[in-house]
mmCIF file of C-alpha atoms in Angstrom:
data_model
loop_
_atom_site.group_PDB
_atom_site.id
_atom_site.type_symbol
_atom_site.label_atom_id
_atom_site.label_comp_id
_atom_site.label_asym_id
_atom_site.label_seq_id
_atom_site.Cartn_x
_atom_site.Cartn_y
_atom_site.Cartn_z
ATOM 1 C CA UNK A 1 23.920 18.480 65.430
ATOM 2 C CA UNK A 2 24.636 22.452 64.579
ATOM 3 C CA UNK A 3 27.517 24.643 64.763
ATOM 4 C CA UNK A 4 26.263 28.063 66.322
ATOM 5 C CA UNK A 5 28.721 31.271 67.045
ATOM 6 C CA UNK A 6 26.482 33.590 68.821
ATOM 7 C CA UNK A 7 27.875 37.140 69.092
ATOM 8 C CA UNK A 8 26.989 39.758 72.372
ATOM 9 C CA UNK A 9 25.962 35.875 74.575
ATOM 10 C CA UNK A 10 26.675 37.046 78.025
ATOM 11 C CA UNK A 11 23.319 38.098 78.637
ATOM 12 C CA UNK A 12 19.604 38.635 76.590
ATOM 13 C CA UNK A 13 18.374 36.697 73.715
ATOM 14 C CA UNK A 14 22.423 35.643 73.032
ATOM 15 C CA UNK A 15 22.756 34.156 76.623
ATOM 16 C CA UNK A 16 19.390 32.480 76.232
ATOM 17 C CA UNK A 17 19.312 30.868 72.836
ATOM 18 C CA UNK A 18 23.179 29.642 73.884
ATOM 19 C CA UNK A 19 21.459 28.051 76.158
ATOM 20 C CA UNK A 20 18.704 26.652 73.871
ATOM 21 C CA UNK A 21 21.686 25.126 71.804
ATOM 22 C CA UNK A 22 23.750 23.389 74.522
ATOM 23 C CA UNK A 23 20.535 21.457 76.014
ATOM 24 C CA UNK A 24 19.792 20.042 72.922
ATOM 25 C CA UNK A 25 23.436 19.250 72.175
ATOM 26 C CA UNK A 26 24.321 21.366 69.301
ATOM 27 C CA UNK A 27 27.761 22.941 69.763
ATOM 28 C CA UNK A 28 27.882 26.315 70.363
ATOM 29 C CA UNK A 29 30.414 29.658 69.920
ATOM 30 C CA UNK A 30 30.183 32.522 72.394
ATOM 31 C CA UNK A 31 31.886 35.640 72.456
ATOM 32 C CA UNK A 32 31.658 39.012 74.700
ATOM 33 C CA UNK A 33 34.123 41.718 75.498
ATOM 34 C CA UNK A 34 34.969 39.179 78.805
ATOM 35 C CA UNK A 35 34.878 35.662 78.597
ATOM 36 C CA UNK A 36 34.537 35.462 82.774
ATOM 37 C CA UNK A 37 30.859 35.541 82.086
ATOM 38 C CA UNK A 38 30.383 32.531 80.347
ATOM 39 C CA UNK A 39 32.399 30.029 83.224
ATOM 40 C CA UNK A 40 29.273 28.481 84.040
ATOM 41 C CA UNK A 41 28.409 27.265 80.772
ATOM 42 C CA UNK A 42 31.930 25.615 80.327
ATOM 43 C CA UNK A 43 30.877 24.094 83.971
ATOM 44 C CA UNK A 44 27.918 22.646 82.776
ATOM 45 C CA UNK A 45 28.577 21.401 79.258
ATOM 46 C CA UNK A 46 32.231 21.096 78.818
ATOM 47 C CA UNK A 47 33.987 20.995 75.630
ATOM 48 C CA UNK A 48 30.605 21.913 73.524
ATOM 49 C CA UNK A 49 30.924 25.676 74.808
ATOM 50 C CA UNK A 50 34.193 27.546 73.037
ATOM 51 C CA UNK A 51 33.981 31.459 74.640
ATOM 52 C CA UNK A 52 35.833 33.085 72.786
ATOM 53 C CA UNK A 53 36.926 37.569 74.244
ATOM 54 C CA UNK A 54 35.524 39.658 71.472
ATOM 55 C CA UNK A 55 35.034 43.428 70.200
ATOM 56 C CA UNK A 56 32.865 43.182 67.291
ATOM 57 C CA UNK A 57 34.008 46.263 66.041
ATOM 58 C CA UNK A 58 37.979 45.070 65.451
ATOM 59 C CA UNK A 59 37.539 43.410 62.471
ATOM 60 C CA UNK A 60 40.346 41.664 62.714
ATOM 61 C CA UNK A 61 40.139 39.946 65.741
ATOM 62 C CA UNK A 62 36.442 38.967 64.296
ATOM 63 C CA UNK A 63 38.275 37.087 61.587
ATOM 64 C CA UNK A 64 40.419 35.962 64.475
ATOM 65 C CA UNK A 65 37.393 34.162 65.854
ATOM 66 C CA UNK A 66 35.632 33.058 62.926
ATOM 67 C CA UNK A 67 38.779 30.962 62.327
ATOM 68 C CA UNK A 68 38.961 29.511 66.115
ATOM 69 C CA UNK A 69 35.527 28.855 66.093
ATOM 70 C CA UNK A 70 36.402 26.558 62.757
ATOM 71 C CA UNK A 71 39.366 25.094 64.107
ATOM 72 C CA UNK A 72 37.697 24.094 67.651
ATOM 73 C CA UNK A 73 34.105 22.888 65.931
ATOM 74 C CA UNK A 74 35.135 22.048 62.135
ATOM 75 C CA UNK A 75 32.223 24.126 60.691
ATOM 76 C CA UNK A 76 30.014 27.047 61.573
ATOM 77 C CA UNK A 77 26.053 26.143 60.851
ATOM 78 C CA UNK A 78 24.166 29.448 62.285
ATOM 79 C CA UNK A 79 25.751 32.662 63.595
ATOM 80 C CA UNK A 80 23.452 34.761 65.078
ATOM 81 C CA UNK A 81 25.006 39.050 65.270
ATOM 82 C CA UNK A 82 23.450 39.761 68.859
ATOM 83 C CA UNK A 83 26.166 42.158 70.088
ATOM 84 C CA UNK A 84 24.627 45.227 70.086
ATOM 85 C CA UNK A 85 23.198 48.870 72.259
ATOM 86 C CA UNK A 86 20.666 51.284 73.016
ATOM 87 C CA UNK A 87 21.689 55.080 72.477
ATOM 88 C CA UNK A 88 19.422 57.539 73.592
ATOM 89 C CA UNK A 89 18.891 60.814 72.975
ATOM 90 C CA UNK A 90 17.163 63.655 70.456
ATOM 91 C CA UNK A 91 19.401 63.598 66.844
ATOM 92 C CA UNK A 92 20.718 67.044 68.020
ATOM 93 C CA UNK A 93 21.766 65.570 71.568
ATOM 94 C CA UNK A 94 23.850 62.705 69.772
ATOM 95 C CA UNK A 95 27.962 63.336 69.917
ATOM 96 C CA UNK A 96 30.464 62.334 66.708
ATOM 97 C CA UNK A 97 31.775 59.703 69.872
ATOM 98 C CA UNK A 98 28.229 58.130 70.446
ATOM 99 C CA UNK A 99 26.963 58.207 67.097
ATOM 100 C CA UNK A 100 30.102 56.572 65.418
ATOM 101 C CA UNK A 101 30.675 53.457 68.125
ATOM 102 C CA UNK A 102 26.670 53.186 67.940
ATOM 103 C CA UNK A 103 27.124 52.459 64.328
ATOM 104 C CA UNK A 104 30.493 50.398 65.131
ATOM 105 C CA UNK A 105 29.029 48.075 66.612
ATOM 106 C CA UNK A 106 25.651 47.800 65.960
ATOM 107 C CA UNK A 107 26.108 47.996 62.143
ATOM 108 C CA UNK A 108 29.402 47.695 61.137
ATOM 109 C CA UNK A 109 30.178 45.065 63.986
ATOM 110 C CA UNK A 110 27.011 42.621 62.044
ATOM 111 C CA UNK A 111 29.128 43.631 58.768
ATOM 112 C CA UNK A 112 32.693 42.128 59.770
ATOM 113 C CA UNK A 113 31.322 38.523 60.814
ATOM 114 C CA UNK A 114 28.865 37.973 58.476
ATOM 115 C CA UNK A 115 32.195 38.997 55.669
ATOM 116 C CA UNK A 116 34.206 36.638 57.366
ATOM 117 C CA UNK A 117 31.724 33.480 57.710
ATOM 118 C CA UNK A 118 30.619 33.902 54.408
ATOM 119 C CA UNK A 119 33.630 31.973 52.632
ATOM 120 C CA UNK A 120 33.608 29.218 55.403
ATOM 121 C CA UNK A 121 29.733 28.915 54.241
ATOM 122 C CA UNK A 122 29.969 28.673 51.373
ATOM 123 C CA UNK A 123 33.194 26.466 50.814
ATOM 124 C CA UNK A 124 30.308 24.383 53.155
ATOM 125 C CA UNK A 125 27.451 24.866 51.040
ATOM 126 C CA UNK A 126 25.068 26.057 53.785
ATOM 127 C CA UNK A 127 24.806 28.115 56.630
ATOM 128 C CA UNK A 128 22.338 30.885 58.373
ATOM 129 C CA UNK A 129 22.569 34.032 59.556
ATOM 130 C CA UNK A 130 20.634 35.195 62.208
ATOM 131 C CA UNK A 131 21.122 39.006 61.794
ATOM 132 C CA UNK A 132 19.104 40.751 65.436
ATOM 133 C CA UNK A 133 17.416 43.434 64.453
ATOM 134 C CA UNK A 134 14.106 44.737 66.091
ATOM 135 C CA UNK A 135 10.866 46.593 65.419
ATOM 136 C CA UNK A 136 13.433 49.721 65.227
ATOM 137 C CA UNK A 137 14.640 48.734 62.326
ATOM 138 C CA UNK A 138 11.662 49.147 60.194
ATOM 139 C CA UNK A 139 9.659 51.718 62.200
ATOM 140 C CA UNK A 140 11.080 54.564 63.769
ATOM 141 C CA UNK A 141 10.111 56.588 67.111
ATOM 142 C CA UNK A 142 12.178 60.411 68.486
ATOM 143 C CA UNK A 143 14.767 59.599 70.908
ATOM 144 C CA UNK A 144 16.356 57.384 69.442
ATOM 145 C CA UNK A 145 17.103 58.393 65.630
ATOM 146 C CA UNK A 146 20.917 56.395 66.010
ATOM 147 C CA UNK A 147 19.314 53.488 67.322
ATOM 148 C CA UNK A 148 17.386 53.813 64.481
ATOM 149 C CA UNK A 149 19.552 54.654 61.844
ATOM 150 C CA UNK A 150 22.297 51.128 63.020
ATOM 151 C CA UNK A 151 18.818 49.114 62.784
ATOM 152 C CA UNK A 152 17.731 50.412 59.169
ATOM 153 C CA UNK A 153 20.826 49.882 58.070
ATOM 154 C CA UNK A 154 21.439 46.624 59.086
ATOM 155 C CA UNK A 155 17.908 45.466 57.659
ATOM 156 C CA UNK A 156 19.192 46.800 54.376
ATOM 157 C CA UNK A 157 22.605 44.982 53.782
ATOM 158 C CA UNK A 158 20.948 42.319 55.098
ATOM 159 C CA UNK A 159 18.178 41.973 52.837
ATOM 160 C CA UNK A 160 20.659 42.260 49.691
ATOM 161 C CA UNK A 161 22.994 39.811 51.206
ATOM 162 C CA UNK A 162 20.071 37.292 51.625
ATOM 163 C CA UNK A 163 19.522 37.462 47.546
ATOM 164 C CA UNK A 164 23.451 37.834 47.101
ATOM 165 C CA UNK A 165 24.193 34.150 48.801
ATOM 166 C CA UNK A 166 20.855 31.851 48.374
ATOM 167 C CA UNK A 167 22.740 30.323 45.463
ATOM 168 C CA UNK A 168 25.641 29.449 47.297
ATOM 169 C CA UNK A 169 22.888 27.882 49.680
ATOM 170 C CA UNK A 170 22.990 30.018 52.933
ATOM 171 C CA UNK A 171 19.873 31.627 54.769
ATOM 172 C CA UNK A 172 19.962 35.219 56.176
ATOM 173 C CA UNK A 173 17.315 35.681 58.903
ATOM 174 C CA UNK A 174 16.562 39.298 60.052
ATOM 175 C CA UNK A 175 14.506 38.589 63.686
ATOM 176 C CA UNK A 176 13.260 41.532 64.716
ATOM 177 C CA UNK A 177 12.217 41.824 68.622
ATOM 178 C CA UNK A 178 9.719 43.952 70.658
ATOM 179 C CA UNK A 179 10.078 45.018 74.114
ATOM 180 C CA UNK A 180 11.730 42.564 76.157
ATOM 181 C CA UNK A 181 12.950 42.213 79.824
ATOM 182 C CA UNK A 182 16.546 42.594 78.310
ATOM 183 C CA UNK A 183 19.104 45.170 79.936
ATOM 184 C CA UNK A 184 18.413 47.242 76.229
ATOM 185 C CA UNK A 185 17.218 49.877 77.815
ATOM 186 C CA UNK A 186 19.305 49.345 81.645
ATOM 187 C CA UNK A 187 22.450 48.996 82.503
ATOM 188 C CA UNK A 188 23.602 48.507 78.685
ATOM 189 C CA UNK A 189 21.960 51.417 77.287
ATOM 190 C CA UNK A 190 23.549 55.079 76.790
ATOM 191 C CA UNK A 191 22.741 58.127 77.415
ATOM 192 C CA UNK A 192 23.840 61.491 75.294
ATOM 193 C CA UNK A 193 23.276 64.773 77.318
ATOM 194 C CA UNK A 194 19.979 66.246 77.279
ATOM 195 C CA UNK A 195 19.029 69.612 75.962
ATOM 196 C CA UNK A 196 16.369 71.239 77.598
ATOM 197 C CA UNK A 197 15.173 72.940 74.286
ATOM 198 C CA UNK A 198 13.166 69.007 73.637
ATOM 199 C CA UNK A 199 12.060 69.081 77.641
ATOM 200 C CA UNK A 200 8.835 70.087 77.102
ATOM 201 C CA UNK A 201 8.478 66.993 74.123
ATOM 202 C CA UNK A 202 10.326 64.734 76.134
ATOM 203 C CA UNK A 203 7.244 65.377 78.600
ATOM 204 C CA UNK A 204 4.830 65.039 76.156
ATOM 205 C CA UNK A 205 5.902 61.821 74.830
ATOM 206 C CA UNK A 206 6.284 60.193 77.374
ATOM 207 C CA UNK A 207 4.336 56.521 78.053
ATOM 208 C CA UNK A 208 4.165 54.143 80.724
ATOM 209 C CA UNK A 209 6.484 51.257 80.281
ATOM 210 C CA UNK A 210 4.680 48.958 78.561
ATOM 211 C CA UNK A 211 4.690 45.054 79.449
ATOM 212 C CA UNK A 212 7.935 43.557 78.922
ATOM 213 C CA UNK A 213 8.386 39.642 77.249
ATOM 214 C CA UNK A 214 10.753 37.290 78.814
ATOM 215 C CA UNK A 215 13.745 36.493 76.707
ATOM 216 C CA UNK A 216 13.191 32.852 77.560
ATOM 217 C CA UNK A 217 10.367 32.253 75.901
ATOM 218 C CA UNK A 218 12.298 33.131 72.286
ATOM 219 C CA UNK A 219 14.384 30.472 73.012
ATOM 220 C CA UNK A 220 11.243 27.359 71.259
ATOM 221 C CA UNK A 221 10.801 30.186 68.777
ATOM 222 C CA UNK A 222 14.278 30.998 67.306
ATOM 223 C CA UNK A 223 15.122 27.607 66.954
ATOM 224 C CA UNK A 224 11.879 26.903 64.564
ATOM 225 C CA UNK A 225 13.742 29.098 62.995
ATOM 226 C CA UNK A 226 17.208 27.994 62.618
ATOM 227 C CA UNK A 227 15.563 24.478 62.046
ATOM 228 C CA UNK A 228 13.258 25.932 59.520
ATOM 229 C CA UNK A 229 13.655 24.291 55.329
ATOM 230 C CA UNK A 230 12.819 27.637 54.545
ATOM 231 C CA UNK A 231 13.116 30.025 56.992
ATOM 232 C CA UNK A 232 11.959 33.680 56.587
ATOM 233 C CA UNK A 233 13.919 36.631 55.613
ATOM 234 C CA UNK A 234 12.441 38.414 58.134
ATOM 235 C CA UNK A 235 10.085 37.268 61.578
ATOM 236 C CA UNK A 236 9.051 39.342 63.976
ATOM 237 C CA UNK A 237 9.241 38.000 67.705
ATOM 238 C CA UNK A 238 6.484 38.913 70.214
ATOM 239 C CA UNK A 239 2.465 40.141 69.087
ATOM 240 C CA UNK A 240 2.813 43.625 68.672
ATOM 241 C CA UNK A 241 4.939 44.335 65.672
ATOM 242 C CA UNK A 242 2.876 43.342 63.125
ATOM 243 C CA UNK A 243 -0.640 46.086 63.519
ATOM 244 C CA UNK A 244 2.346 48.503 64.254
ATOM 245 C CA UNK A 245 3.420 47.643 61.303
ATOM 246 C CA UNK A 246 0.804 47.690 59.145
ATOM 247 C CA UNK A 247 -0.389 50.945 60.474
ATOM 248 C CA UNK A 248 2.927 52.371 59.779
ATOM 249 C CA UNK A 249 3.254 51.460 56.128
ATOM 250 C CA UNK A 250 -0.736 51.794 55.068
ATOM 251 C CA UNK A 251 0.287 55.316 56.053
ATOM 252 C CA UNK A 252 3.236 54.921 54.033
ATOM 253 C CA UNK A 253 1.397 53.905 50.966
ATOM 254 C CA UNK A 254 -1.107 56.801 51.455
ATOM 255 C CA UNK A 255 1.675 59.747 51.782
ATOM 256 C CA UNK A 256 2.861 58.150 48.712
ATOM 257 C CA UNK A 257 -0.039 58.037 47.027
ATOM 258 C CA UNK A 258 -1.254 61.492 47.739
ATOM 259 C CA UNK A 259 2.090 63.089 45.911
ATOM 260 C CA UNK A 260 2.112 60.406 43.085
ATOM 261 C CA UNK A 261 1.076 63.742 40.479
ATOM 262 C CA UNK A 262 4.544 65.334 42.377
ATOM 263 C CA UNK A 263 6.562 62.735 41.808
ATOM 264 C CA UNK A 264 4.985 61.920 38.392
ATOM 265 C CA UNK A 265 6.843 65.331 37.637
ATOM 266 C CA UNK A 266 9.821 64.776 39.121
ATOM 267 C CA UNK A 267 10.734 62.216 36.742
ATOM 268 C CA UNK A 268 10.649 64.995 33.566
ATOM 269 C CA UNK A 269 9.457 64.069 30.036
#
């Protein structure tokens, strides 16, 4: 039996993974900015569920939430940083409040949760930190610049984290989903005010919506990840990301190689 702490668990991946864990007999602390959304889970699973009202941008509240989980269940085996949302807008269009809020939730929120659980996991001598990133953490498109910044940042500190905590018996995994039928691009999204100067570019880059994955289909996958003896540092969810990233990294390497002469000169004698 594993003890989970999942942020942003009211819907999407967080809700699916909470239910998957509970269905097999695990214990799960679920958090959201409103705890009423977990009434159905509590009615069905009783004391196996700990609903928590939490804003992940409040570092003190995050520390309190982690203590509440340990007080209730005695330990934390798996933490899932799932809370987050998408900010849509060209880089020039995003205002200061929107930019700060995006980074507060998507980047600093996971940082505060991770920092709060590490002392407990070190004391246990084990644990697994799951960071919900995205294909947008390794590949960028126009119109999502600050969202990409938050996910690229998450990937960066998590890569360092994995090396730092391995000796304590703590595993770290970045889950990088493709497009799924969640609320990410719907009610949960924030849109910057559009500048007319980008209207032509927006029209040119418009594409028909592709097929969206079923979030429920990720249940078995996340259980395989958390149960693995040696879980991956990175794993894509969905069939689309791997060929896209292979092509993207091939382009990057080709460009670095093409400019390598200048790179060498830049170092000096």
